[in-house]
CSV table of C-alpha atoms in Angstrom, one decimal:
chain,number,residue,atom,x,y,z
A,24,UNK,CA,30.9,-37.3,20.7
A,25,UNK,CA,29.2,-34.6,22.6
A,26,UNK,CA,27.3,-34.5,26.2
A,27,UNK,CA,24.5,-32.9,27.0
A,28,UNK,CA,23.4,-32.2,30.3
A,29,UNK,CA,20.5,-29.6,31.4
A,30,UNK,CA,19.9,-27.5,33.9
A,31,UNK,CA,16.5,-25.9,35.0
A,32,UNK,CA,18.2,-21.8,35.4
A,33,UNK,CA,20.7,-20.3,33.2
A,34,UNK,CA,22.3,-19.3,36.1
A,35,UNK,CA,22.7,-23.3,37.1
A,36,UNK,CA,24.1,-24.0,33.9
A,37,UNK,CA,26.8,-21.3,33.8
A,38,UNK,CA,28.0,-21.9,37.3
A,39,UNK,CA,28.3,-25.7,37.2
A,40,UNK,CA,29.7,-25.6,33.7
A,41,UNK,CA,32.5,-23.2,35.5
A,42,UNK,CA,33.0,-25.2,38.2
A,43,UNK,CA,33.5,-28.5,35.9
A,44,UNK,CA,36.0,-26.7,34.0
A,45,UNK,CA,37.8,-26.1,37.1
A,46,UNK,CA,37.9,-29.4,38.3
A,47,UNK,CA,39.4,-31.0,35.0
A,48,UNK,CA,41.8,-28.0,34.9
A,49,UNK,CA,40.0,-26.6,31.2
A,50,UNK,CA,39.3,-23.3,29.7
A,51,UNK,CA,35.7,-22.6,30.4
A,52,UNK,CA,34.0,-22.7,26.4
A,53,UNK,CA,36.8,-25.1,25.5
A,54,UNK,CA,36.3,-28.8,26.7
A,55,UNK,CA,33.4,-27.6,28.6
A,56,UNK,CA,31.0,-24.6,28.1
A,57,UNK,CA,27.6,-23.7,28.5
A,58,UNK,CA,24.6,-22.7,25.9
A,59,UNK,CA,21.8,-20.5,27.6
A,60,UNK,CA,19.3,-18.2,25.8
A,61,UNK,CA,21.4,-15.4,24.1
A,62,UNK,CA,24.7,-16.6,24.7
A,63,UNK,CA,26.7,-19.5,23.6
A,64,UNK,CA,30.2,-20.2,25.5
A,65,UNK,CA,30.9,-23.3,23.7
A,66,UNK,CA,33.4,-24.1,20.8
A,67,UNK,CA,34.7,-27.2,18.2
A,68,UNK,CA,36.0,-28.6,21.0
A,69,UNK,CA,33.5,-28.5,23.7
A,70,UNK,CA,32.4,-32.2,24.7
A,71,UNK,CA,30.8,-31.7,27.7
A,72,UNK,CA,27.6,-29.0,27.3
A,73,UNK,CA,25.5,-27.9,30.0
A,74,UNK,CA,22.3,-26.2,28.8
A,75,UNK,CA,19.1,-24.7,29.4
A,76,UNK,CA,15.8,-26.5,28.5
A,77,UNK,CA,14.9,-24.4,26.1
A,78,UNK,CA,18.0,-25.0,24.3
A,79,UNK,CA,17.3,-28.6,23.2
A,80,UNK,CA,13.8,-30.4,22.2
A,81,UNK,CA,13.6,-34.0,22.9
A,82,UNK,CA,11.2,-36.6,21.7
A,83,UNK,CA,10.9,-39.6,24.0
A,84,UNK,CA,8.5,-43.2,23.1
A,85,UNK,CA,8.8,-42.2,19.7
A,86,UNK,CA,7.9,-45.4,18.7
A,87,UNK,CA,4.7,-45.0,19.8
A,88,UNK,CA,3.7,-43.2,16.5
A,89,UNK,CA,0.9,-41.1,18.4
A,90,UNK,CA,-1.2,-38.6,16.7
A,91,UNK,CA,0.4,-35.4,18.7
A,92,UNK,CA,4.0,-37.3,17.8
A,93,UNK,CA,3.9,-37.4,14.1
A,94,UNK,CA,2.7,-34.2,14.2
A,95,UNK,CA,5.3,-32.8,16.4
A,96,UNK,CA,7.5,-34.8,13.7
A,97,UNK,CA,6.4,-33.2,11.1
A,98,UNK,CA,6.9,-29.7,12.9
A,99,UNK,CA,10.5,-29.8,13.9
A,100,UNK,CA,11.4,-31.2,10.3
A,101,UNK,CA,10.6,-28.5,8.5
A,102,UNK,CA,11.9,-25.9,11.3
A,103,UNK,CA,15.5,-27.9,11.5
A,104,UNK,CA,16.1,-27.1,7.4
A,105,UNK,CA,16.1,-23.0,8.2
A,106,UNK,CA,17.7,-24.0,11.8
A,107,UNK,CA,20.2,-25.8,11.6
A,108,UNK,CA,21.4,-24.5,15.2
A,109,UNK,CA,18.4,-26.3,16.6
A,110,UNK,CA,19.2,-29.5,18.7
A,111,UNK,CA,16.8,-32.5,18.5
A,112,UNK,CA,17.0,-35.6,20.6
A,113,UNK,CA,14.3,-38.5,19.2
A,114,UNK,CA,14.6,-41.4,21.8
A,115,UNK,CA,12.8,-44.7,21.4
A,116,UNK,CA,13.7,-48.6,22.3
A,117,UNK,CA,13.1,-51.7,21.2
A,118,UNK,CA,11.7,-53.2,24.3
A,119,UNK,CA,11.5,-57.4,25.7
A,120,UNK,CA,7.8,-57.3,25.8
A,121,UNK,CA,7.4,-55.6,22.4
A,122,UNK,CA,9.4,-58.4,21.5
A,123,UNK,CA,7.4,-61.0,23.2
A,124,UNK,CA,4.1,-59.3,22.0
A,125,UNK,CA,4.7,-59.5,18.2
A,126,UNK,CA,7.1,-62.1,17.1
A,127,UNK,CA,7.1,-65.5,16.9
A,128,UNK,CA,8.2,-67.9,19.7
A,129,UNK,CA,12.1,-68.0,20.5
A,130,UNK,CA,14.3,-66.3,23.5
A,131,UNK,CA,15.6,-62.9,24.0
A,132,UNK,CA,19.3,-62.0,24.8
A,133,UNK,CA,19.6,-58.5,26.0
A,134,UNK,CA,23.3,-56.7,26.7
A,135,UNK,CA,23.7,-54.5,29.9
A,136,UNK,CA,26.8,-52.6,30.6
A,137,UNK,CA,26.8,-54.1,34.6
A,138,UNK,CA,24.9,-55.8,37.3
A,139,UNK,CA,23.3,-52.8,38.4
A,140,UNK,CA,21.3,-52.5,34.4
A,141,UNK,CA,20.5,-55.5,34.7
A,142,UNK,CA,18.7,-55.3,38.0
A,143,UNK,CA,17.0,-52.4,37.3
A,144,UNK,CA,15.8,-54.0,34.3
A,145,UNK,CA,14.8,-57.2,35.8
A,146,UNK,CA,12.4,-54.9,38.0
A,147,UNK,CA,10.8,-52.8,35.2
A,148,UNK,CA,10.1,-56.2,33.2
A,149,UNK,CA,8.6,-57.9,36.1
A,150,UNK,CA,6.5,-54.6,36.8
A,151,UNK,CA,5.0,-54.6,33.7
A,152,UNK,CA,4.6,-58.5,33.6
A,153,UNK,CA,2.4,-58.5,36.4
A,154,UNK,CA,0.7,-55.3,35.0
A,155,UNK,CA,-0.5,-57.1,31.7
A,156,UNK,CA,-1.1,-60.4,33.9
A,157,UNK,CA,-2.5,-63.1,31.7
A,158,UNK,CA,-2.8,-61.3,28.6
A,159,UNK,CA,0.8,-62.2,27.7
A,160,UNK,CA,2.3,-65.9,27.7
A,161,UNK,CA,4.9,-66.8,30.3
A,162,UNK,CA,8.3,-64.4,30.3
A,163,UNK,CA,11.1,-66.4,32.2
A,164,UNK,CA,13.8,-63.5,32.9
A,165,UNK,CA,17.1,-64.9,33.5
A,166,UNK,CA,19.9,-62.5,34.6
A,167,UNK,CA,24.2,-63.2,34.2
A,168,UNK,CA,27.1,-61.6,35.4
A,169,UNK,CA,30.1,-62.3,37.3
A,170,UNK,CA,28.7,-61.8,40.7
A,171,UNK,CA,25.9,-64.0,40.2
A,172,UNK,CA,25.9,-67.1,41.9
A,173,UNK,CA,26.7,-70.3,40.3
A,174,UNK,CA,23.5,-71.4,40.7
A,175,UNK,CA,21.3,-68.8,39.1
A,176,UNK,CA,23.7,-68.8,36.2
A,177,UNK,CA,23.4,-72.3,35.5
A,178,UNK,CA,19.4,-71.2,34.9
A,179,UNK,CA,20.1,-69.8,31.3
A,180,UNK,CA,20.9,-73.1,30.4
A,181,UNK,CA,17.9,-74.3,31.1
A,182,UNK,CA,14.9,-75.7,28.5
A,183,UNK,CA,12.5,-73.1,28.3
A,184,UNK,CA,8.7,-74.8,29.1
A,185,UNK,CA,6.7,-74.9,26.0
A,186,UNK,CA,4.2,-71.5,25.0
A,187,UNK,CA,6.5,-69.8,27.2
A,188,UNK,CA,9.6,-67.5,26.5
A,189,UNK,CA,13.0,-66.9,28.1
A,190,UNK,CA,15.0,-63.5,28.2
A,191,UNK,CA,18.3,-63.5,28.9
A,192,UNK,CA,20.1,-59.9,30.9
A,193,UNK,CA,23.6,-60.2,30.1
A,194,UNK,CA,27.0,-58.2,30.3
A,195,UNK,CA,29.5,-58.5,27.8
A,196,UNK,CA,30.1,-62.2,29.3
A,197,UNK,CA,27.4,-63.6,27.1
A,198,UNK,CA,29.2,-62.4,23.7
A,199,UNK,CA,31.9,-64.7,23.0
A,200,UNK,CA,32.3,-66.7,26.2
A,201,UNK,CA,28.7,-68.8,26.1
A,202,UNK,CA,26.4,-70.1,23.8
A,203,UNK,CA,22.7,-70.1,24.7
A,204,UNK,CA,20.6,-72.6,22.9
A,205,UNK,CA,16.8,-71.4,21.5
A,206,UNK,CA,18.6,-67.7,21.3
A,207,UNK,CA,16.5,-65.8,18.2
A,208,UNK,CA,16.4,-62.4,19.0
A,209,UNK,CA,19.0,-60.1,21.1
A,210,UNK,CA,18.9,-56.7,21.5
A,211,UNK,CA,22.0,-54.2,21.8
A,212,UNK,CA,22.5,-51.1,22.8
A,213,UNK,CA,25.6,-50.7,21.7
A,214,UNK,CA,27.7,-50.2,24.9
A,215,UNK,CA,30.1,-51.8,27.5
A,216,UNK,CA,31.9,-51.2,30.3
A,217,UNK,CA,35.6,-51.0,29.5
A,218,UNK,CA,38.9,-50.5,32.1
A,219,UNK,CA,40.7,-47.5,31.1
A,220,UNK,CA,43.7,-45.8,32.7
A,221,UNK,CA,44.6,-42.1,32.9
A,222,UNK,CA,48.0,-41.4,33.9
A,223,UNK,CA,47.2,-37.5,34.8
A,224,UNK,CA,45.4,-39.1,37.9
A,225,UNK,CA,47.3,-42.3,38.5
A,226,UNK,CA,43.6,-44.4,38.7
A,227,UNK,CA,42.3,-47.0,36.8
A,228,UNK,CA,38.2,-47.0,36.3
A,229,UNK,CA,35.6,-48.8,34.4
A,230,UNK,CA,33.9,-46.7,31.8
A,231,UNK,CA,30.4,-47.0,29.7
A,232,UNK,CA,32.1,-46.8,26.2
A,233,UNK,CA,30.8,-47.6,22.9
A,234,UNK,CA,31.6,-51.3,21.5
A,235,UNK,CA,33.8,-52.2,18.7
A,236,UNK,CA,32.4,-53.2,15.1
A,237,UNK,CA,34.0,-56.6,16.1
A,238,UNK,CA,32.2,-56.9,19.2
A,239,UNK,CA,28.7,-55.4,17.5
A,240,UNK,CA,29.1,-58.4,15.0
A,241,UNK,CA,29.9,-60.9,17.8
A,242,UNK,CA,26.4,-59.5,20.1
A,243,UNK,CA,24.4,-60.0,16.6
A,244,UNK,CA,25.9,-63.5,16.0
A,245,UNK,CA,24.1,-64.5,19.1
A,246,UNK,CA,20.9,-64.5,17.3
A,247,UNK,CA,19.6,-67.8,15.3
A,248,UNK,CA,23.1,-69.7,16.3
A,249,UNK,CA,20.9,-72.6,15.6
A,250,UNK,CA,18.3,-71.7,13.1
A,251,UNK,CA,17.0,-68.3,11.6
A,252,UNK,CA,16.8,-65.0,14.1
A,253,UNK,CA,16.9,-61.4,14.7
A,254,UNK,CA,19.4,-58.5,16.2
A,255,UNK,CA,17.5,-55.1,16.7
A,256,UNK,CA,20.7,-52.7,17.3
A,257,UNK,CA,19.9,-49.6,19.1
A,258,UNK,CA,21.9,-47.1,17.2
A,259,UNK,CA,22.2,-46.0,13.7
A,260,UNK,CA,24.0,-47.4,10.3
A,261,UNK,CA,26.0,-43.5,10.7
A,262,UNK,CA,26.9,-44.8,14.3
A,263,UNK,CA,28.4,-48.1,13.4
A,264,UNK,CA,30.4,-46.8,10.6
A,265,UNK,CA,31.5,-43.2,12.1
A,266,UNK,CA,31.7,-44.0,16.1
A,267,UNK,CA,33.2,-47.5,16.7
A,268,UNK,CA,36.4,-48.5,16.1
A,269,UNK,CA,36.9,-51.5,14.0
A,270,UNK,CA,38.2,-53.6,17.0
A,271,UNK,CA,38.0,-53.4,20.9
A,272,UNK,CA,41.5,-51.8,22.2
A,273,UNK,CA,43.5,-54.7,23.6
A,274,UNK,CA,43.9,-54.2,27.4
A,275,UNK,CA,47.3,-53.6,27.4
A,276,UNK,CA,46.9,-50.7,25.8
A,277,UNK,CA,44.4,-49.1,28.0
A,278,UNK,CA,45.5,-50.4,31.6
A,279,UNK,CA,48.4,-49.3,34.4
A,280,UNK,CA,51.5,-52.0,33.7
A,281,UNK,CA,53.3,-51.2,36.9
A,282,UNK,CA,52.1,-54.2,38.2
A,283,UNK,CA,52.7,-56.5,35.3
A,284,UNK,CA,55.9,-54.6,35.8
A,285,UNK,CA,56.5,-56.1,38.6
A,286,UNK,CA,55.7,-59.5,37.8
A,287,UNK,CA,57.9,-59.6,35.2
A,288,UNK,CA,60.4,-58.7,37.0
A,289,UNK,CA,60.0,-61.2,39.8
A,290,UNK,CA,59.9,-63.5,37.0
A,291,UNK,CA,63.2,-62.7,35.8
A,292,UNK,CA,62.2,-61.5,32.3
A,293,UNK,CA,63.4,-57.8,32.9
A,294,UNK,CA,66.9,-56.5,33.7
């Protein structure tokens, strides 16, 4: 897996990719390089790329299937098969209201990394709710994580009114631990937040990292518990198979055990 991150001047790029590599104590071009306009310091191992504009092309709503789209489609095909050095980003989603546009009557579970997705998402839904006003039938958006009061959790187990349809923003809490009655589509993006260790710095942290093809299967398992539905997964058949491990690492694994350590210890189970 690869990072890209661009910079508006080549001279931008260069320094901040130095100054990265400095930080995480890396050759510069190794684990972190640069790729401006006549000069590449990257190599096999370089994960983290800062670039130049002009190095990468990037096509965003392409689900939209404009005119000037397909075109641009058609373009970058045929250029890509005499350069293959030529980096291509296509980026489209599956989004609720699509969703609530074209299919058939039945709730939408969506999965968000954190609380902080979720509530940007809650905004960008209702924006474009009251933008389309009556032309749509009634969206119910029900948000659940941890921090969320009792209360407002209790709300996605509520009937949803008749003509009307209920989406569901959830973290990871909503793949195994609950079951959501009138659930027929969910969408997934693939991702969760996951606590990993690194002994170089001593800190634990919570990082965005792809899900497990057990936990994948679990999200999509959401869908039609009770009758026939849908998962629309935002990433590819190469992803699934090439990028996510079979099964989530078990915590222990991944996590500082001083303090379980400890309580062992207390507990009289080590000597």
């Amino acid at each position: 897996m690869q990072i890209g991150c661009t910079q508006p001047r080549r001279v931008a790029a260069m320094s901040v990719a130095a100054r990265v590599s400095q930080e995480m104590g890396v050759k510069l071009g190794h684990e972190v390089g640069y790729s401006i306009r006549f000069e590449d310091c990257t190599s096999e191992k370089t994960v983290l790329k800062y670039m130049t504009d002009g190095i990468v092309v990037m096509v965003d709503e392409a689900h939209e299937r404009t005119l000037s789209t397909d075109i641009l489609f058609g373009l970058v095909k045929d250029i890509a098969r005499f350069r293959p050095d030529l980096k291509l980003l296509i980026s489209t989603i599956v989004t609720v209201l699509q969703i609530h546009v074209t299919q058939e009557l039945g709730d939408i579970l969506v999965f968000f990394t954190g609380q902080e997705e979720i509530e940007t998402a809650e905004e960008i839904i209702k924006h474009r709710i009251r933008g389309l006003g009556t032309k749509i039938a009634e969206l119910i958006i029900c948000p659940i994580y941890a921090n969320l009061p009792t209360e407002l959790q209790a709300k996605i187990f509520e009937p949803t009114p008749e003509g009307a349809r209920k989406v569901v923003l959830a973290t990871n809490i909503a793949e195994t631990s609950l079951t959501i009655d009138g659930i027929k589509y969910v969408i997934d993006p693939g991702f969760c937040k996951m606590k990993s260790y690194n002994p170089r710095t001593g800190m634990e942290s919570l990082l965005i990292a792809p899900v497990s093809k057990a936990s994948a299967n679990q999200r999509a398992g959401r869908a039609g518990r009770t009758g026939p539905g849908k998962c629309f997964r935002l990433y590819t058949a190469y992803n699934y198979y090439n990028d996510m491990e079979d099964n989530t690492i078990p915590e222990i694994q991944r996590t500082n055990l001083q303090m379980l350590s400890l309580v062992l210890r207390a507990l009289g189970s080590m000597t």
